[in-house]
Coordinates of C-alpha atoms in Angstrom, one line a residue:
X1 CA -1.2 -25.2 18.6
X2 CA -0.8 -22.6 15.8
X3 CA -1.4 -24.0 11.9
X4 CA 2.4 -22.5 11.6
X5 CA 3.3 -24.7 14.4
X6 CA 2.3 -27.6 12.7
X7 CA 2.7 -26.8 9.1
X8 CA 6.4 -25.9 7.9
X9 CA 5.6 -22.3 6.1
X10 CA 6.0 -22.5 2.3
X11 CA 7.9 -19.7 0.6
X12 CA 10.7 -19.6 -2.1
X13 CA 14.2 -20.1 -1.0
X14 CA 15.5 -16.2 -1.5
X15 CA 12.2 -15.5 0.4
X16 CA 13.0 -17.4 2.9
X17 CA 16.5 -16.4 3.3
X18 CA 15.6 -12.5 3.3
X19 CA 12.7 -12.9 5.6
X20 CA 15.7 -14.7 7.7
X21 CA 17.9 -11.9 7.3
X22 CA 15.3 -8.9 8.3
X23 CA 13.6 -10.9 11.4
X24 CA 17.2 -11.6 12.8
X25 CA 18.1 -8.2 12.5
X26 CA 15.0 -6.5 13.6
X27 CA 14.8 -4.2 10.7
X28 CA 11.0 -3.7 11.1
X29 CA 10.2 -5.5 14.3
X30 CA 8.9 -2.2 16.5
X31 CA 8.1 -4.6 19.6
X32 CA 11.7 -4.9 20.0
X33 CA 12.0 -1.0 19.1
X34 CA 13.5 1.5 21.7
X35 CA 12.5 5.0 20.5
X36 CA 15.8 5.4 19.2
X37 CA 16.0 2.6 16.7
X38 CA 11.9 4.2 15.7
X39 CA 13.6 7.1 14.5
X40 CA 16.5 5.2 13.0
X41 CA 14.6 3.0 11.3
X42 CA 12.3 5.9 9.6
X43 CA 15.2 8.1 8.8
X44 CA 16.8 5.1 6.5
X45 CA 16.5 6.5 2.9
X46 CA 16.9 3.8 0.1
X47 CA 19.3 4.8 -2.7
X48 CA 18.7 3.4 -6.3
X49 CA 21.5 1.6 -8.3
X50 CA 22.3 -1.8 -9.0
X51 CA 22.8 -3.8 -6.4
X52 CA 19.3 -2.4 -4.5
X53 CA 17.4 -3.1 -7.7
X54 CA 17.8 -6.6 -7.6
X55 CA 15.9 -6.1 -3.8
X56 CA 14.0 -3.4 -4.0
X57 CA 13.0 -3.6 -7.5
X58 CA 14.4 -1.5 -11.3
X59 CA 13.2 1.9 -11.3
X60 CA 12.2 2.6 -14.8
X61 CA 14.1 5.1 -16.9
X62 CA 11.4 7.2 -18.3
X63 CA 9.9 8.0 -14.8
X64 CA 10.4 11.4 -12.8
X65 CA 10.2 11.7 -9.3
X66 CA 9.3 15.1 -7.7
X67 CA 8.9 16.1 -4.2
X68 CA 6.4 18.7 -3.5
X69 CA 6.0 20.1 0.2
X70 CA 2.5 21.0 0.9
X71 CA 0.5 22.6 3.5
X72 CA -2.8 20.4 3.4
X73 CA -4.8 22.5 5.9
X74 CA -4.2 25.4 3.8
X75 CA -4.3 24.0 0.3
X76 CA -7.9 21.9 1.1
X77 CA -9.1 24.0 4.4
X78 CA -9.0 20.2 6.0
X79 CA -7.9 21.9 9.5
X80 CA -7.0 18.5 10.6
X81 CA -4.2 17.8 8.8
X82 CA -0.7 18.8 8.6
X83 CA 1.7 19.8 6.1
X84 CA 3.5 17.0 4.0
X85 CA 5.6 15.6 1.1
X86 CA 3.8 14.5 -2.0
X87 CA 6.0 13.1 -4.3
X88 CA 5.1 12.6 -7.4
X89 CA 5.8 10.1 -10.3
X90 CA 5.5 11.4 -13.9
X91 CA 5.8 8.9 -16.9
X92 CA 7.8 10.5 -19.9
X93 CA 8.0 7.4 -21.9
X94 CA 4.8 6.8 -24.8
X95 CA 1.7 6.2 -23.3
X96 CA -0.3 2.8 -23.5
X97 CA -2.7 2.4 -26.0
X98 CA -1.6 5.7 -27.7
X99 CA -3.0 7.7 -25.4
X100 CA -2.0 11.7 -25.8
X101 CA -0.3 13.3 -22.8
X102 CA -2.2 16.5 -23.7
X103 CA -5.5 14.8 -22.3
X104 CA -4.1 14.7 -18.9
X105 CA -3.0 11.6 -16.8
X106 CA -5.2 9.7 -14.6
X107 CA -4.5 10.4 -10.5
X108 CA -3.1 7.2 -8.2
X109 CA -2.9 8.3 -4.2
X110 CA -0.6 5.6 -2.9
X111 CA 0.0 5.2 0.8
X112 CA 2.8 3.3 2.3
X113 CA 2.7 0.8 4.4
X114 CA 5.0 0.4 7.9
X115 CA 2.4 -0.4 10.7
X116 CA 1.3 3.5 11.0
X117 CA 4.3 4.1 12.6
X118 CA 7.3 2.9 10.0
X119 CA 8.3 3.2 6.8
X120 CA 8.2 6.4 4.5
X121 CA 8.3 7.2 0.5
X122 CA 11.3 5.7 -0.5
X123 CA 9.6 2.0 0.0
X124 CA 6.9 2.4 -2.3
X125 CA 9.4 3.7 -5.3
X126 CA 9.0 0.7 -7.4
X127 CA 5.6 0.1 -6.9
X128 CA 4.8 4.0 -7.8
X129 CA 6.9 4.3 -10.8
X130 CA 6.1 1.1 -12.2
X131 CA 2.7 1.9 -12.2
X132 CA 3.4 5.6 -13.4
X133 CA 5.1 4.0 -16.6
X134 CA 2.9 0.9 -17.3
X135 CA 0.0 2.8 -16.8
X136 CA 0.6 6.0 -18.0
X137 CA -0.6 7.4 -14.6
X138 CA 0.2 10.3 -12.4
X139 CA 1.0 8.7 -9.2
X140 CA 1.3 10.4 -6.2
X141 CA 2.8 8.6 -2.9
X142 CA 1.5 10.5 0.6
X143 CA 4.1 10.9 3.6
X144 CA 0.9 11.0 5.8
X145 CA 2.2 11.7 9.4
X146 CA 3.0 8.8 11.3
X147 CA 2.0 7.2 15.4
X148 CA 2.9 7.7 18.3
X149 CA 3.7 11.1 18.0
X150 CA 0.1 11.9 15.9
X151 CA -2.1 9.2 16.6
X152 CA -5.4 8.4 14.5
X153 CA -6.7 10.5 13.0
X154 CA -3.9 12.2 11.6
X155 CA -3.2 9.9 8.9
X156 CA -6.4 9.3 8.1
X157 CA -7.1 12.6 7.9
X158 CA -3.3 13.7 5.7
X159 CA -4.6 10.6 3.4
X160 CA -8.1 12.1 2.8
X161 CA -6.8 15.8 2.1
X162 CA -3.8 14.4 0.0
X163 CA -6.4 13.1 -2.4
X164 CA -8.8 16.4 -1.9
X165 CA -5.5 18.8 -2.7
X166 CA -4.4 16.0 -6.0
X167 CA -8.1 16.4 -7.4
X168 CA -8.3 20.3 -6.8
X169 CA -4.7 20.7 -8.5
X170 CA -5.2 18.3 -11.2
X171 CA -4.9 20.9 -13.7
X172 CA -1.2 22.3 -12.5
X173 CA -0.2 18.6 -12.2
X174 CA -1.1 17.6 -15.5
X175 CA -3.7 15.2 -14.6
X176 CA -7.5 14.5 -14.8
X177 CA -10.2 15.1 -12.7
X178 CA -12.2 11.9 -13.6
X179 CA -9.7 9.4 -13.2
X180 CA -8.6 9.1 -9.5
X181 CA -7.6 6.2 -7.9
X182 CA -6.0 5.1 -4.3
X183 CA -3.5 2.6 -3.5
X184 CA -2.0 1.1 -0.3
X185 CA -0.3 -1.8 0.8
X186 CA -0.4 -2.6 4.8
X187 CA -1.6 0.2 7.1
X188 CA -1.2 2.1 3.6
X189 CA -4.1 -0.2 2.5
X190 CA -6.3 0.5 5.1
X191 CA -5.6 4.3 4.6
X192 CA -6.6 3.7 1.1
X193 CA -10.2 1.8 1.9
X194 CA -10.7 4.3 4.7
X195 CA -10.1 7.3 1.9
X196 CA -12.3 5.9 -0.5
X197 CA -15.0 5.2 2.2
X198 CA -14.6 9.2 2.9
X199 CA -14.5 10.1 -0.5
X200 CA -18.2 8.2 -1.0
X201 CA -19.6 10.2 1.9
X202 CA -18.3 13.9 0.4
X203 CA -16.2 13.1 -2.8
X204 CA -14.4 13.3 -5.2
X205 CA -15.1 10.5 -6.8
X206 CA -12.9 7.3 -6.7
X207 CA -13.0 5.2 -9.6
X208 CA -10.9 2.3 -8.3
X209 CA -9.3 1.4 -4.9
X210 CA -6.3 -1.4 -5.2
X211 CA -5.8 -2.8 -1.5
X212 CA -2.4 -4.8 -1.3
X213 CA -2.5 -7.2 1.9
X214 CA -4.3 -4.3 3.7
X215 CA -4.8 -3.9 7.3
X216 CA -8.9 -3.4 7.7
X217 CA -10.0 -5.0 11.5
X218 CA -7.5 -4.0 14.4
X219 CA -9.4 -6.5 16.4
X220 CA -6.5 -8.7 15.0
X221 CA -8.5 -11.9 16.4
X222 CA -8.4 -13.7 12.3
X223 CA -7.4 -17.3 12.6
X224 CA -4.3 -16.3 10.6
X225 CA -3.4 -13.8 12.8
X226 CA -2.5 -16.9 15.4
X227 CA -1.3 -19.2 12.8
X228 CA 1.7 -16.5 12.1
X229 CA 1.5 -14.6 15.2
X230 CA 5.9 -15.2 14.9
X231 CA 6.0 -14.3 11.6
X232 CA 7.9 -14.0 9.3
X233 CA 8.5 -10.6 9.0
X234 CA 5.2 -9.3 10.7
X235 CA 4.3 -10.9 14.1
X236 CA 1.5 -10.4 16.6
X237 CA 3.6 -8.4 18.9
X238 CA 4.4 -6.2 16.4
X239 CA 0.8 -5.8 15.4
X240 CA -0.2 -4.8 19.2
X241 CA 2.7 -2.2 19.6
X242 CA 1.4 -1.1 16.0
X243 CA -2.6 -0.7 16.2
X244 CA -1.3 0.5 20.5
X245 CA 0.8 3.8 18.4
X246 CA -2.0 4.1 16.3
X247 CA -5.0 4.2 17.9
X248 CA -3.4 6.7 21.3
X249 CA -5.2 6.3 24.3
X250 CA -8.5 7.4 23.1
X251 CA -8.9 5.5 20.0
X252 CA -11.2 2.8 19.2
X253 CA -10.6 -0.2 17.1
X254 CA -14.0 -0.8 16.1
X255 CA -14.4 2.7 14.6
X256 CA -15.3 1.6 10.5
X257 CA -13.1 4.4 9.7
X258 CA -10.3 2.5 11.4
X259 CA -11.4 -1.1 10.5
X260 CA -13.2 -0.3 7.7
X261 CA -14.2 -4.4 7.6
X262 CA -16.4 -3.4 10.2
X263 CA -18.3 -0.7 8.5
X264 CA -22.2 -1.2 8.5
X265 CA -22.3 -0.6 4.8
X266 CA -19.9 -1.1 1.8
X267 CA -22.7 -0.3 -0.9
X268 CA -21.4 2.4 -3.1
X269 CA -17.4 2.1 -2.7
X270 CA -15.6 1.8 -5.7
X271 CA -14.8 -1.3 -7.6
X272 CA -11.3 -2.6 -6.0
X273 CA -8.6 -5.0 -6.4
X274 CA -7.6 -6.8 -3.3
X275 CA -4.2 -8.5 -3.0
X276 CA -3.4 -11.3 0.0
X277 CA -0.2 -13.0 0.9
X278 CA -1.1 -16.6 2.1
X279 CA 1.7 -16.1 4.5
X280 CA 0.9 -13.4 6.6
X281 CA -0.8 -12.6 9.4
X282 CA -3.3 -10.0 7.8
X283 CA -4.5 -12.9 4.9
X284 CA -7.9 -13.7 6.3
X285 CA -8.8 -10.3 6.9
X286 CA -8.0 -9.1 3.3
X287 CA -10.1 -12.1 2.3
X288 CA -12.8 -11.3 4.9
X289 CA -12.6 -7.2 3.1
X290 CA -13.0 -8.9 -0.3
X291 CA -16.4 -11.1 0.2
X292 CA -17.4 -7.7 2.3
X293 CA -17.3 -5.7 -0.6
X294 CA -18.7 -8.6 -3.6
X295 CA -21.7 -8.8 -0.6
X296 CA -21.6 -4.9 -1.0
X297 CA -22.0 -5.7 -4.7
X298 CA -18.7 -3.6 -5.4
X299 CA -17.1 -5.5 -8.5
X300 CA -14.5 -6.8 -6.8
X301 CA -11.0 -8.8 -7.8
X302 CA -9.4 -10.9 -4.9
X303 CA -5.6 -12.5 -5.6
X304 CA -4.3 -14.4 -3.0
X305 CA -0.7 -14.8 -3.6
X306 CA 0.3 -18.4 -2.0
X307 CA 3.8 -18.3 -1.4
X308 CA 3.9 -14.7 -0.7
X309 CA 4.7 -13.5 2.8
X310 CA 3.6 -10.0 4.2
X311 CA 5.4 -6.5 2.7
X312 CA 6.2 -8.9 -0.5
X313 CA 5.8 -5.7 -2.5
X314 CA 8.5 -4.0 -1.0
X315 CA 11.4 -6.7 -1.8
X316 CA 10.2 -7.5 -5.2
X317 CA 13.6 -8.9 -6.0
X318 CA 13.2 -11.6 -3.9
X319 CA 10.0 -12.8 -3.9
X320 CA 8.5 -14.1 -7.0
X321 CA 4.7 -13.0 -6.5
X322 CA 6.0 -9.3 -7.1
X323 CA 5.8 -9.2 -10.5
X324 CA 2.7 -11.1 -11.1
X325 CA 1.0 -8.8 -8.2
X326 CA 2.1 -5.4 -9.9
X327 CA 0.7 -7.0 -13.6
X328 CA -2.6 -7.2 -11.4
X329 CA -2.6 -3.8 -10.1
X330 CA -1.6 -2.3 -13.5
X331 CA -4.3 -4.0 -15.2
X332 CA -7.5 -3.5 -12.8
X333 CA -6.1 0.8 -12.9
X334 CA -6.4 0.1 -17.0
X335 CA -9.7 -1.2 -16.5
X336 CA -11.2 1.5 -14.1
X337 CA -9.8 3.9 -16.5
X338 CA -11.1 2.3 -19.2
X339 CA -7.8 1.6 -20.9
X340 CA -8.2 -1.8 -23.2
X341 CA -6.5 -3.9 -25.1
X342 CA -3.1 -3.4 -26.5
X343 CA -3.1 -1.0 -23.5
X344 CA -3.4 -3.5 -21.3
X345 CA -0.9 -5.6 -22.7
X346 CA 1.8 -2.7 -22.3
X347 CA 1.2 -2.8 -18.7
X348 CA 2.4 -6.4 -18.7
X349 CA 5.7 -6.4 -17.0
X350 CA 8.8 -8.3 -17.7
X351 CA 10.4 -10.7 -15.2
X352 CA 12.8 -9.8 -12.8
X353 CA 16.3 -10.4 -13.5
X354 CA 16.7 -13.7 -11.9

C-alpha cells in the first residue's frame, strides 16, 4: 500500500482545488493523450492580463520579451541540433544594487518543463521575467525540440547549443560572458543539470545551475515515485509514456547524460540550488541529486517545499510555495554572481495578491 494510500496528501485548499480541476480535465495527463489532444495541448498559448495573473503569476512591467528565431547548427556548428525560438527577457527597470546596464547583464538559460514532450515558452513567463527584473539578468527561455517526434538527444543537444550560441552572442545581447547560469524546472531541470554536466567537459563555464523539482533518474523506481504514482497532477503513467517519448527505441535510461543522478562523477559542476515539492512524484530523486552533488562537494542549497505539489512554479497563483521558491532562486543567481546585500534584498518579492 502506497504512503498516499494511507496518508491523506497535504496541500493548501486553492492547491487542491486546481490540482482537482487540471487532473479531471486531463490538461497535462499524456497517458490519456491521443496524438491529437499532444498537439492541442502544445499549441495552447497563455495570454497575460488579469484574470491569468492571479494563476499564472504578474508579469512585471519593466520586463521585455523578445522572440529570436535561430539556427543553432549554424550559429554554434553543433550539427545536432535544430533551429529554435529563444526568447528573451530584458529588465528595463533600475538594477539591484546599483548595478550599471553598461556592464552587461548576467546570462540565465531556462528550460521548460512538460515531460520532454509538453509544454513550451509561454509557461515559464513568470518565472523568467521575474528573475529578469529581480535580478537584473538576461534570461533567455529555450523552445528545445520536443519527443516523440525528436527523441533524446535532441533536446539535450538544442539545450547545450542554446547556451553555446547565448555565450558566443553575449555581446549583441547585451550580456556578460562571465556570468552564465541555467535553469529548469521538470524535464527542463534535468536539461539544465545535463547542460551544465556538458558545459564542465568543453565549456563555457557555468557559474550556477538552479534545478526546480528536476527530473535526474528515469529509472523512476524512488519510493516517492509509488507513494504518488496517481498524482496529483503528475502520475506514474504519465511518467512511463513521458521518459517512453523521450528516450525512442534506442535510448537508454541509465545514460548520466539522461539521468544525470547516475553520473560516476559530480566533482567539478557548478554550485546549484535544488528545489523539491514534498508532493510529487520526482521529490526523492531531487533529494537524492542534492546529497549527490554536497558528496561531489559542489556547494549546494536544497529546499524542499512541503505542501508544494509538482509543476507548483507554473501556477504560482495558487500555490503558496511559489513566491518563497522564486525569493530562493533569485537570491542563490545574486550570490553566484556575486550580487550582495541591498542587492539581495531587491530580489525579495512581494506576496501574491491573495
Amino acid at each position: 500500500m502506497t504512503e498516499q494510500a494511507t496518508h491523506p496528501v497535504d496541500i493548501d485548499v486553492r492547491t487542491r482545488l486546481f490540482t482537482w480541476f487540471t487532473d479531471r480535465a486531463g490538461v497535462i495527463a499524456i497517458s490519456r493523450m491521443t496524438a491529437e489532444d499532444l498537439a492541442r495541448a502544445r499549441s495552447r498559448r497563455l495570454s497575460h492580463n488579469v484574470v491569468t495573473s492571479r494563476v499564472f503569476g504578474p508579469m512585471p512591467a519593466d520586463v521585455s520579451l523578445t522572440d529570436l528565431r535561430v539556427d543553432l547548427a549554424a550559429s554554434t556548428g553543433a550539427t545536432d541540433a535544430g533551429p529554435t525560438t529563444l526568447r528573451v527577457y530584458r529588465p528595463h527597470g533600475p538594477l539591484p544594487g546599483g548595478r550599471r546596464r553598461g556592464d552587461g547583464l548576467p546570462i540565465v538559460l531556462n528550460y521548460h518543463g512538460g515531460g520532454g514532450s509538453l509544454g513550451n515558452l509561454d509557461q515559464s513567463d513568470w518565472l523568467c521575467a521575474q528573475v529578469a527584473a529581480r535580478v537584473g539578468a538576461l534570461v533567455v527561455s529555450v523552445d528545445y525540440r520536443l519527443a516523440p517526434e525528436h527523441p533524446y538527444p535532441a533536446g539535450r543537444d538544442d539545450g547545450y547549443a542554446a547556451l553555446v550560441w547565448a555565450v558566443r552572442h553575449a555581446d549583441a545581447l547585451g550580456g556578460r560572458t562571465d556570468q552564465v547560469a541555467v535553469m529548469g524546472d521538470s524535464a527542463g531541470g534535468n536539461l539544465a543539470a545535463v547542460v551544465a554536466m556538458m558545459a564542465r567537459e568543453a565549456g563555457p563555464a557555468i557559474d550556477a545551475q538552479v534545478l526546480i523539482y528536476p527530473v535526474v533518474d528515469l529509472s523512476l523506481e524512488a519510493p516517492s515515485t509509488a507513494a504518488y504514482e496517481r498524482g496529483p497532477l503528475l502520475t506514474k503513467a504519465d511518467m512511463d509514456v513521458f521518459r517512453a517519448n523521450y528516450l525512442g527505441p534506442d535510448g537508454d535510461p541509465t545514460d548520466p547524460l539522461c539521468s544525470p543522478l547516475l553520473a560516476p562523477d559530480h566533482r567539478g559542476l557548478p554550485r546549484a540550488l535544488v528545489i523539491t515539492a514534498k508532493v510529487d512524484p520526482l521529490h526523492d530523486d531531487g533529494v537524492a541529486y542534492a546529497d549527490a552533488l554536497r558528496a561531489a562537494e559542489v556547494p549546494t542549497r536544497h529546499r524542499d517545499h512541503a505542501r508544494a505539489v509538482h509543476g507548483f512554479m507554473s501556477f504560482p497563483g495558487m500555490c503558496r510555495a511559489a513566491t518563497a521558491a522564486l525569493d530562493e532562486i533569485c537570491v542563490e543567481l545574486g550570490g553566484a554572481f556575486g550580487l550582495v546585500g541591498t542587492a539581495q534584498e531587491d530580489m525579495k518579492s512581494p506576496p501574491l495578491t491573495e
